[in-house]
Coordinates of C-alpha atoms and ligand atoms in Angstrom, one line a residue:
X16 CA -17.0 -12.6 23.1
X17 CA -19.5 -12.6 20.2
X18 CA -16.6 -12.8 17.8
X19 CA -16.6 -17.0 17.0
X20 CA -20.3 -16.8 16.3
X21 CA -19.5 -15.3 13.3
X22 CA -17.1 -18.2 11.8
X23 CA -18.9 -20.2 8.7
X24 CA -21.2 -17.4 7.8
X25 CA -21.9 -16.8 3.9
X26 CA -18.6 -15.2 2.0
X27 CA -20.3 -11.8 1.5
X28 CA -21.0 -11.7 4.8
X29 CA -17.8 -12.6 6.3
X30 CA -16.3 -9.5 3.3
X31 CA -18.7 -7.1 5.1
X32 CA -17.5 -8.1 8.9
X33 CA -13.5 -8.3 7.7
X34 CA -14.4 -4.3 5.7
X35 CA -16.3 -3.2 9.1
X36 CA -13.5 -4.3 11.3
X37 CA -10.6 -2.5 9.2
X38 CA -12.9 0.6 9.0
X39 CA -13.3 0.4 12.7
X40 CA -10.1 0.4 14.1
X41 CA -8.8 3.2 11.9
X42 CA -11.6 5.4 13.4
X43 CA -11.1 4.4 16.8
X44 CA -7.7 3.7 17.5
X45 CA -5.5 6.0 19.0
X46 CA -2.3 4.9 17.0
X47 CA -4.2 6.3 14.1
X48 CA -3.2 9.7 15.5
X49 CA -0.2 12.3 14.9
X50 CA 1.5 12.8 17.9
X51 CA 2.9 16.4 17.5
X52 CA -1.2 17.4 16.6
X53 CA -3.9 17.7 19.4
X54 CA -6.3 15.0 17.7
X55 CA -5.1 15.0 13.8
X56 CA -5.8 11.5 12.3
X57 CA -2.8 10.1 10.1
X58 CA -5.3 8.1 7.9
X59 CA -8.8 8.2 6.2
X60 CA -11.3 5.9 5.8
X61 CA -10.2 2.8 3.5
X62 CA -10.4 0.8 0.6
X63 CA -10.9 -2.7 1.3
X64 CA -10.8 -5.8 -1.2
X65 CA -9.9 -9.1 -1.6
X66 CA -7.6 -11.5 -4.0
X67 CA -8.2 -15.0 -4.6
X68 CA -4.9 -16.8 -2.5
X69 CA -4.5 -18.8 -6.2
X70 CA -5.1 -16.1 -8.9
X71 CA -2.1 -17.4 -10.5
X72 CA -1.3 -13.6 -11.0
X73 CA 1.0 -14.6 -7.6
X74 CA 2.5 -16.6 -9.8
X75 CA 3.3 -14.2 -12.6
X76 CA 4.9 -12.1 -9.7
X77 CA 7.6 -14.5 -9.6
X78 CA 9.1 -13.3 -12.9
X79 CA 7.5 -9.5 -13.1
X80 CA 9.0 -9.1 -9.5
X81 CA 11.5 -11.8 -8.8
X82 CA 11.2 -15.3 -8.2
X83 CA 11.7 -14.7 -4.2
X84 CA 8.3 -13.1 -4.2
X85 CA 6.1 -15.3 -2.2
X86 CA 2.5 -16.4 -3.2
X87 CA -0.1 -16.2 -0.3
X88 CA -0.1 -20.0 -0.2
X89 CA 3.6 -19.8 0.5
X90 CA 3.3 -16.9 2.7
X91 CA 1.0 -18.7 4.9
X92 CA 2.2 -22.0 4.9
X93 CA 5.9 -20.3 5.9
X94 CA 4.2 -18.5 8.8
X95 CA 3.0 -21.6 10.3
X96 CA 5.8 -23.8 9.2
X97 CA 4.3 -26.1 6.7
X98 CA 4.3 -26.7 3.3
X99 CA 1.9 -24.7 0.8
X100 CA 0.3 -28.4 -0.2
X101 CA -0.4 -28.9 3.6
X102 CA -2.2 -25.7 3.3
X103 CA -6.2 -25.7 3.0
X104 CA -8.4 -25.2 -0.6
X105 CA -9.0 -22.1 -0.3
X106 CA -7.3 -18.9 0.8
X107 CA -7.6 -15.5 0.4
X108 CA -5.9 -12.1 0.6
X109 CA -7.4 -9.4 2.3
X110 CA -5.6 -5.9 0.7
X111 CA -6.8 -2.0 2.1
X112 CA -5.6 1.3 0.8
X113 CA -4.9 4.0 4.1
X114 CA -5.6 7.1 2.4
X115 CA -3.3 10.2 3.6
X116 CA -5.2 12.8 5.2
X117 CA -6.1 16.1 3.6
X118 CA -4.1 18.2 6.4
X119 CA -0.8 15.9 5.4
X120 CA -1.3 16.1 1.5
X121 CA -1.7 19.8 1.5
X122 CA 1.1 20.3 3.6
X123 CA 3.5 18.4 1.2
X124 CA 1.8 20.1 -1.7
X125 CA 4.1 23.3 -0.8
X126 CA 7.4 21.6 -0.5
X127 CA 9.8 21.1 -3.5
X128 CA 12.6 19.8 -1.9
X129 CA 11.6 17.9 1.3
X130 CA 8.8 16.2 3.3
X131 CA 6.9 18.4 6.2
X132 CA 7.0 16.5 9.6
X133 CA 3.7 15.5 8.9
X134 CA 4.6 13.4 5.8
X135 CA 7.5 12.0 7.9
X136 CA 5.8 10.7 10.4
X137 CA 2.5 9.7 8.4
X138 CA 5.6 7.5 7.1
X139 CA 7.3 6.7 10.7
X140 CA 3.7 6.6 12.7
X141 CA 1.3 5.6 9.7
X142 CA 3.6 2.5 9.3
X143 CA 3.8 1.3 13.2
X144 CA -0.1 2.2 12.8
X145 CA -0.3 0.2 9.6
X146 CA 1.4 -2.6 11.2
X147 CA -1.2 -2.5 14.5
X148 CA -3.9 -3.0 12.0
X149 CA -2.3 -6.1 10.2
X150 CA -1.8 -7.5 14.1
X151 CA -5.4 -7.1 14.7
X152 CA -6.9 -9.1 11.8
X153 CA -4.5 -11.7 12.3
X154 CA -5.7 -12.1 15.7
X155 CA -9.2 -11.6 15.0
X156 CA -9.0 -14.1 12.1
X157 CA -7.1 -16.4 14.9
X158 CA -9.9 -15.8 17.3
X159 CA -12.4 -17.0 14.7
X160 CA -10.7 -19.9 13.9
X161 CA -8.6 -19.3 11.0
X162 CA -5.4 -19.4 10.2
X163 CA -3.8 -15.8 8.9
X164 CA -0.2 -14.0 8.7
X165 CA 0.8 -10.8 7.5
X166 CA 3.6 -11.3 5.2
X167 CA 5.6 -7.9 6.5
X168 CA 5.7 -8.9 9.9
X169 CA 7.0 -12.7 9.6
X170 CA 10.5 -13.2 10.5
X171 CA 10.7 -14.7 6.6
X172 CA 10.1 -10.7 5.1
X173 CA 13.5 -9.7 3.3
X174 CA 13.9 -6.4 0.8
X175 CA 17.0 -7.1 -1.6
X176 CA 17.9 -5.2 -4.1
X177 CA 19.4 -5.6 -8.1
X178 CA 20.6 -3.3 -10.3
X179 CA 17.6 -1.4 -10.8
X180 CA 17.4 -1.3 -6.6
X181 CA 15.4 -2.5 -3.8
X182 CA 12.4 -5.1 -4.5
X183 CA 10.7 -7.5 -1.4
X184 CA 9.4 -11.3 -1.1
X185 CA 5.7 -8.9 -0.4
X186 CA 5.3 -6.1 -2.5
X187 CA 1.9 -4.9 -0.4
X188 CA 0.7 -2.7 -3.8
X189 CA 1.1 -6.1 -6.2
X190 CA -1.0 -7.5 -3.7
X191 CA -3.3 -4.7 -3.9
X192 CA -3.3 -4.5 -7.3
X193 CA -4.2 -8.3 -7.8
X194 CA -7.5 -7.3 -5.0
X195 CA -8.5 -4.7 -7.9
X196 CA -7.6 -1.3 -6.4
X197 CA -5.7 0.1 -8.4
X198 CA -3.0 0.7 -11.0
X199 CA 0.4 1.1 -11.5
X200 CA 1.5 4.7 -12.8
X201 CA 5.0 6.8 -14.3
X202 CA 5.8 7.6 -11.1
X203 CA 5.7 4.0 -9.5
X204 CA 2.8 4.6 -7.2
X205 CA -0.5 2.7 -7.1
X206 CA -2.8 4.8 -8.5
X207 CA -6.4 3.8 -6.4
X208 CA -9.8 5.6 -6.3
X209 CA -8.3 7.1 -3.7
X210 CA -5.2 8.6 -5.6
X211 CA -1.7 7.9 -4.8
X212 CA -1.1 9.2 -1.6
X213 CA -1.6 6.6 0.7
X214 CA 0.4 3.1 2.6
X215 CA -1.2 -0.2 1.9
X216 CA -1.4 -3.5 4.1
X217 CA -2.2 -7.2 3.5
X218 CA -3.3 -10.3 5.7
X219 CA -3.4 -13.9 4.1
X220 CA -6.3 -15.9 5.5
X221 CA -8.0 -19.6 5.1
X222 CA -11.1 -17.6 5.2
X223 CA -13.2 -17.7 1.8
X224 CA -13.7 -14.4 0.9
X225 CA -15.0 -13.1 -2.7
X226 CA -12.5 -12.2 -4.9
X227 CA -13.0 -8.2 -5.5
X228 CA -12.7 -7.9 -9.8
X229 CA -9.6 -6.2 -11.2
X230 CA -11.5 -4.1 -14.1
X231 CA -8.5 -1.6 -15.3
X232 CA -7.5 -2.5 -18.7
X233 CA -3.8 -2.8 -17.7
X234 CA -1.6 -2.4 -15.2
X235 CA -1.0 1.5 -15.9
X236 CA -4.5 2.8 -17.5
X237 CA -5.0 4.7 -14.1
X238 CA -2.0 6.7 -15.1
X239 CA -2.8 9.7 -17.9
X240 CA 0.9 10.0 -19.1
X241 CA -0.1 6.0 -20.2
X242 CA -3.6 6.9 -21.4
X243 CA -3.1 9.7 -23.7
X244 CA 0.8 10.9 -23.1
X245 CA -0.2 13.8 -21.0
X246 CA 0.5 14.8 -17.6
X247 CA 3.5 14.0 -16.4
X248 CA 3.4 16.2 -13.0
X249 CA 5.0 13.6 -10.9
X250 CA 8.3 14.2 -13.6
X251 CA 8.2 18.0 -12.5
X252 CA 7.6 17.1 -8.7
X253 CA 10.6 14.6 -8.1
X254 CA 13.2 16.5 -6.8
X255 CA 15.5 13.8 -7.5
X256 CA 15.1 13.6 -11.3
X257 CA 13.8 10.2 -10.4
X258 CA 11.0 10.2 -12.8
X259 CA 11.2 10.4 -16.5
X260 CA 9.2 9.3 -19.6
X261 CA 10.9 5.9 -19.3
X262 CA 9.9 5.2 -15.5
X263 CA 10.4 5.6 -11.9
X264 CA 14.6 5.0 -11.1
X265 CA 14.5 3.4 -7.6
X266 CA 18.1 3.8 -7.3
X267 CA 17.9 7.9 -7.3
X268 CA 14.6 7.9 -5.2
X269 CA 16.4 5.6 -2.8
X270 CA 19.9 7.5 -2.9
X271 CA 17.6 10.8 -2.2
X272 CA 16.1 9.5 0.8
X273 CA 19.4 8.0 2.0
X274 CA 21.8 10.9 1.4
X275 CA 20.4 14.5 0.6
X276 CA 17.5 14.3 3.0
X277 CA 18.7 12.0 5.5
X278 CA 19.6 14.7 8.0
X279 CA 15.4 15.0 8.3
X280 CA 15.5 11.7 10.5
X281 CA 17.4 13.6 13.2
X282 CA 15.1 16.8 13.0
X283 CA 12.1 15.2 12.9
X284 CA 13.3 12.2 15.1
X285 CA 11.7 9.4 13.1
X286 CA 14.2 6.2 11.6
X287 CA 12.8 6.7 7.8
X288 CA 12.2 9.5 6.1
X289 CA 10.8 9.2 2.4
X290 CA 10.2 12.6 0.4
X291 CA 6.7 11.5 -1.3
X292 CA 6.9 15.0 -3.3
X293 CA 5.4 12.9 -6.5
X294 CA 2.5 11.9 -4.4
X295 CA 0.9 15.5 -3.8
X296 CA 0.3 18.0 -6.2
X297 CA -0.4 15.7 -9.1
X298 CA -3.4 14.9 -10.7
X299 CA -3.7 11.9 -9.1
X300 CA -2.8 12.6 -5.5
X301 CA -6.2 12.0 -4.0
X302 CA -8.2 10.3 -7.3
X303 CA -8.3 8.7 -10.4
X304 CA -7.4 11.3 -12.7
X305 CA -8.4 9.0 -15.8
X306 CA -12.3 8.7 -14.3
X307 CA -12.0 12.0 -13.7
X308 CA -11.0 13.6 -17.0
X309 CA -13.1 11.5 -18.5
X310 CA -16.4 12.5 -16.3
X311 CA -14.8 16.1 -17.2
X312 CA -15.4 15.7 -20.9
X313 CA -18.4 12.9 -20.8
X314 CA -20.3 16.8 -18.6
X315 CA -19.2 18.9 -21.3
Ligands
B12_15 C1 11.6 -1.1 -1.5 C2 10.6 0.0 -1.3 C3 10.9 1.3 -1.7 C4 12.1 1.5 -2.6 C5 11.8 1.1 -4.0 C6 10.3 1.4 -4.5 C7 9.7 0.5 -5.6 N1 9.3 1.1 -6.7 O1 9.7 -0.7 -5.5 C8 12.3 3.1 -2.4 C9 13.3 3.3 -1.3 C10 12.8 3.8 -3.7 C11 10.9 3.5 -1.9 C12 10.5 4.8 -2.0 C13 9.2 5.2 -1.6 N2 8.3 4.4 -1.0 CO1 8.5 2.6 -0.7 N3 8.5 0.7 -0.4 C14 9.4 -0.3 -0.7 C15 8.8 -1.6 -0.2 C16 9.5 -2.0 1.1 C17 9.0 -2.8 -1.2 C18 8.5 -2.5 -2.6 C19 8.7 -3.6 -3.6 O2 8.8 -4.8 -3.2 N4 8.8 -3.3 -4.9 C20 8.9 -4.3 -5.9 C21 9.2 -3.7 -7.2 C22 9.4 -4.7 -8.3 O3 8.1 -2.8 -7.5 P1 8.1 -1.7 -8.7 O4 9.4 -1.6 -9.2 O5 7.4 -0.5 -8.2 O6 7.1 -2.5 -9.7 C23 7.0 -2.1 -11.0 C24 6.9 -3.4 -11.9 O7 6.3 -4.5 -11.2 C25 5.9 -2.9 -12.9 N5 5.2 -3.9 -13.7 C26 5.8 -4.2 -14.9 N6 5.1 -5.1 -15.5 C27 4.0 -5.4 -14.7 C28 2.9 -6.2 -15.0 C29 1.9 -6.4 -14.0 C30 0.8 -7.3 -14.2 C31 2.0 -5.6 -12.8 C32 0.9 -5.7 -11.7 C33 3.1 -4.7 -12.6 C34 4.1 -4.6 -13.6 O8 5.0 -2.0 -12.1 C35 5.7 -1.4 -11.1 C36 5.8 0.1 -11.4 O9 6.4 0.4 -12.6 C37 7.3 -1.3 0.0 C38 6.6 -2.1 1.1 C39 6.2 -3.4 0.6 N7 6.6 -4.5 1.2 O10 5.5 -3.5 -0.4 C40 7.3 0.2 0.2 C41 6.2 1.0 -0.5 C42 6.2 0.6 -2.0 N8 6.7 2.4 -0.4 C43 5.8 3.3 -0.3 C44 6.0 4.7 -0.2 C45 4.8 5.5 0.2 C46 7.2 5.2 -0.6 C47 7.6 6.7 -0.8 C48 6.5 7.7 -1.2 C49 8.3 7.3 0.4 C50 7.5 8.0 1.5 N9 7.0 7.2 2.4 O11 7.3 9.1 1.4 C51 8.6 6.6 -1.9 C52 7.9 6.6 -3.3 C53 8.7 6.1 -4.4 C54 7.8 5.8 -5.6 N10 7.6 6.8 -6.5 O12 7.3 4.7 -5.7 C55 4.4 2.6 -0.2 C56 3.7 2.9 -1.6 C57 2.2 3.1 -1.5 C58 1.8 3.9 -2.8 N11 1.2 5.0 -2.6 O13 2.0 3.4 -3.9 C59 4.8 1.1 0.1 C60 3.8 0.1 -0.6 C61 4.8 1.0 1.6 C62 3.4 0.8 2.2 N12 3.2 -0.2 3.1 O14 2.4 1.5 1.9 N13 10.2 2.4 -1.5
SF4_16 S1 1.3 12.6 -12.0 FE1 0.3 12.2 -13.9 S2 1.9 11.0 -15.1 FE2 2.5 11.0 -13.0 S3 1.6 9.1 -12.1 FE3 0.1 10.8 -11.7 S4 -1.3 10.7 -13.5 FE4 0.6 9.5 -14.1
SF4_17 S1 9.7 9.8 -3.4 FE1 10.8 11.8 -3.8 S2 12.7 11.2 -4.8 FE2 11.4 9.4 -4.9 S3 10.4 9.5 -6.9 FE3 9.0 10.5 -5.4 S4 9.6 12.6 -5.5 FE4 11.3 11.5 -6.4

């Protein structure tokens, strides 16, 4: 196995290998695949970056999320059952963006009321796929030498919810957002350079690995209804009346998917079904619209 040769190697080399592995296994493996299709892949190729494990942004989650929300020095230290102080100097998060392919997106672009079985099971299937992928790099990491956990699959992950609904110990687009890919929007979503249609992923490793920059000005200057008050497709989209000018209401998006729509689950025969509607036929369903409108005026 050539795989421990590579432990100790320069940081920007072991960020290339971790980026090459990711990018590997969503071309090759077969989970990454529809299973009603002949060959359609559920995923594109990914964004991968990396968060410092003690930006003391994981601290400021405590209070913009709740205090449950674990940092990766907790995460990790839980997975192995230790104490964060027992944990090494450095760790890092390793955070990727799983694009929705183009066949998926379009499909849900002509829907106004429910998901197509393609966006249900990009949910049902892209998730178990999702979940493979976090497996792997904790065992490769493992194999290496390191230690590593992905906070969604420990026995420790819990989703609670307070008055304005459901919130987790490991909110996977926080922990993007604190790697630098992306933004938060009107809608909710993260908005990447990849859009908003996509599922995200984390592992929290002892491996040093260079933290990627977080260059957006804020947390919503991806978002054009928070750059300049326009936009505001994802409002028309929600079938739910979950988005307004004041936000995303988690409670409506989650009674949608659990009441009107819920008969979907037993048609398509997944457990979840989410509608996404906001996530396609917006401006920022495959980019970032505010780059874009910008290279739009900047060309005349
Ligand atoms: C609970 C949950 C839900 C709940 C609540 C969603 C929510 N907004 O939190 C419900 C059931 C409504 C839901 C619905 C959907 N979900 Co969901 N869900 C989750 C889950 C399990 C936890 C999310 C969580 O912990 N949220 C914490 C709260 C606090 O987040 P928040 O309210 O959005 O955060 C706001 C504040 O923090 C605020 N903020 C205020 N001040 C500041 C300051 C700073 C510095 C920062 C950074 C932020 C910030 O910004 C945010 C947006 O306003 C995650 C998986 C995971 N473990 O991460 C998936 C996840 C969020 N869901 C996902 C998806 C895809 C969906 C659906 C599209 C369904 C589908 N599959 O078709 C819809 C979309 C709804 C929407 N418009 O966002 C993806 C989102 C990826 C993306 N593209 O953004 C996730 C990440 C799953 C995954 N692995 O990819 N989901
Ligand atoms: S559709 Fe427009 S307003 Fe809504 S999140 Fe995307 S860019 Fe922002
Ligand atoms: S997932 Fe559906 S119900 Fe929830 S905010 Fe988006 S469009 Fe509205």
């Amino acid at each position: 196995m050539l795989l421990p040769k590579i432990r100790g190697r320069p940081e920007a080399e072991m960020a290339r290998f971790i980026e090459g592995e990711v990018k590997v296994f969503i071309s090759t493996s077969p989970a990454n695949r529809l299973p009603f299709t002949k060959d359609d892949i559920i995923f594109d190729e990914p964004l991968v970056q990396f968060a410092d494990g003690d930006d003391p942004i994981f601290t400021d989650y405590k209070t913009i999320i709740a205090p449950t929300h674990l940092t990766p020095r907790q995460a990790l230290a839980r997975a192995y059952s230790k104490t964060p102080e027992d944990m090494p100097a450095r760790l890092s998060v390793i955070s990727w963006i799983l694009p929705i392919a183009d066949k998926t997106r379009k499909s849900n672009r002509n829907e106004a009321l429910i998901p197509t079985r393609r966006w249900a099971y990009t949910r049902w299937y892209g998730e178990e796929f999702n979940d493979a992928l976090r497996r792997h790099l904790v065992e490769i990491l493992a194999e290496i030498g390191y230690l590593a956990a992905a906070p969604i699959l420990q026995p420790y992950f819990s989703i609670d919810t307070n008055k304005q609904g459901d919130y987790s110990n490991w909110s996977e687009r926080h922990i993007a957002y604190a790697a630098g890919l992306g933004t938060f929007s009107l809608g909710s979503s993260l908005i990447t350079e990849r859009g908003v249609a996509h599922r995200c992923g984390s592992v929290v490793t002892d491996l040093a690995l260079p933290a990627s920059p977080r260059t957006a000005e804020n947390p919503y200057s991806n978002c054009l209804f928070y750059t300049d008050d326009s936009c505001k497709a994802c409002i028309v989209r929600c079938p739910a009346t979950a988005i307004t000018k004041k936000g995303h209401d988690k409670v409506k998006c989650e009674t949608y998917m659990h009441n009107d729509i819920v008969y979907l689950r037993k048609e398509y025969e997944v457990g979840i079904v989410g509608c996404g509607l906001c996530q396609t036929k917006v401006p920022c369903e495959s980019c970032n619209p505010v780059k874009n409108s910008h290279s739009r005026r900047n060309n005349g």
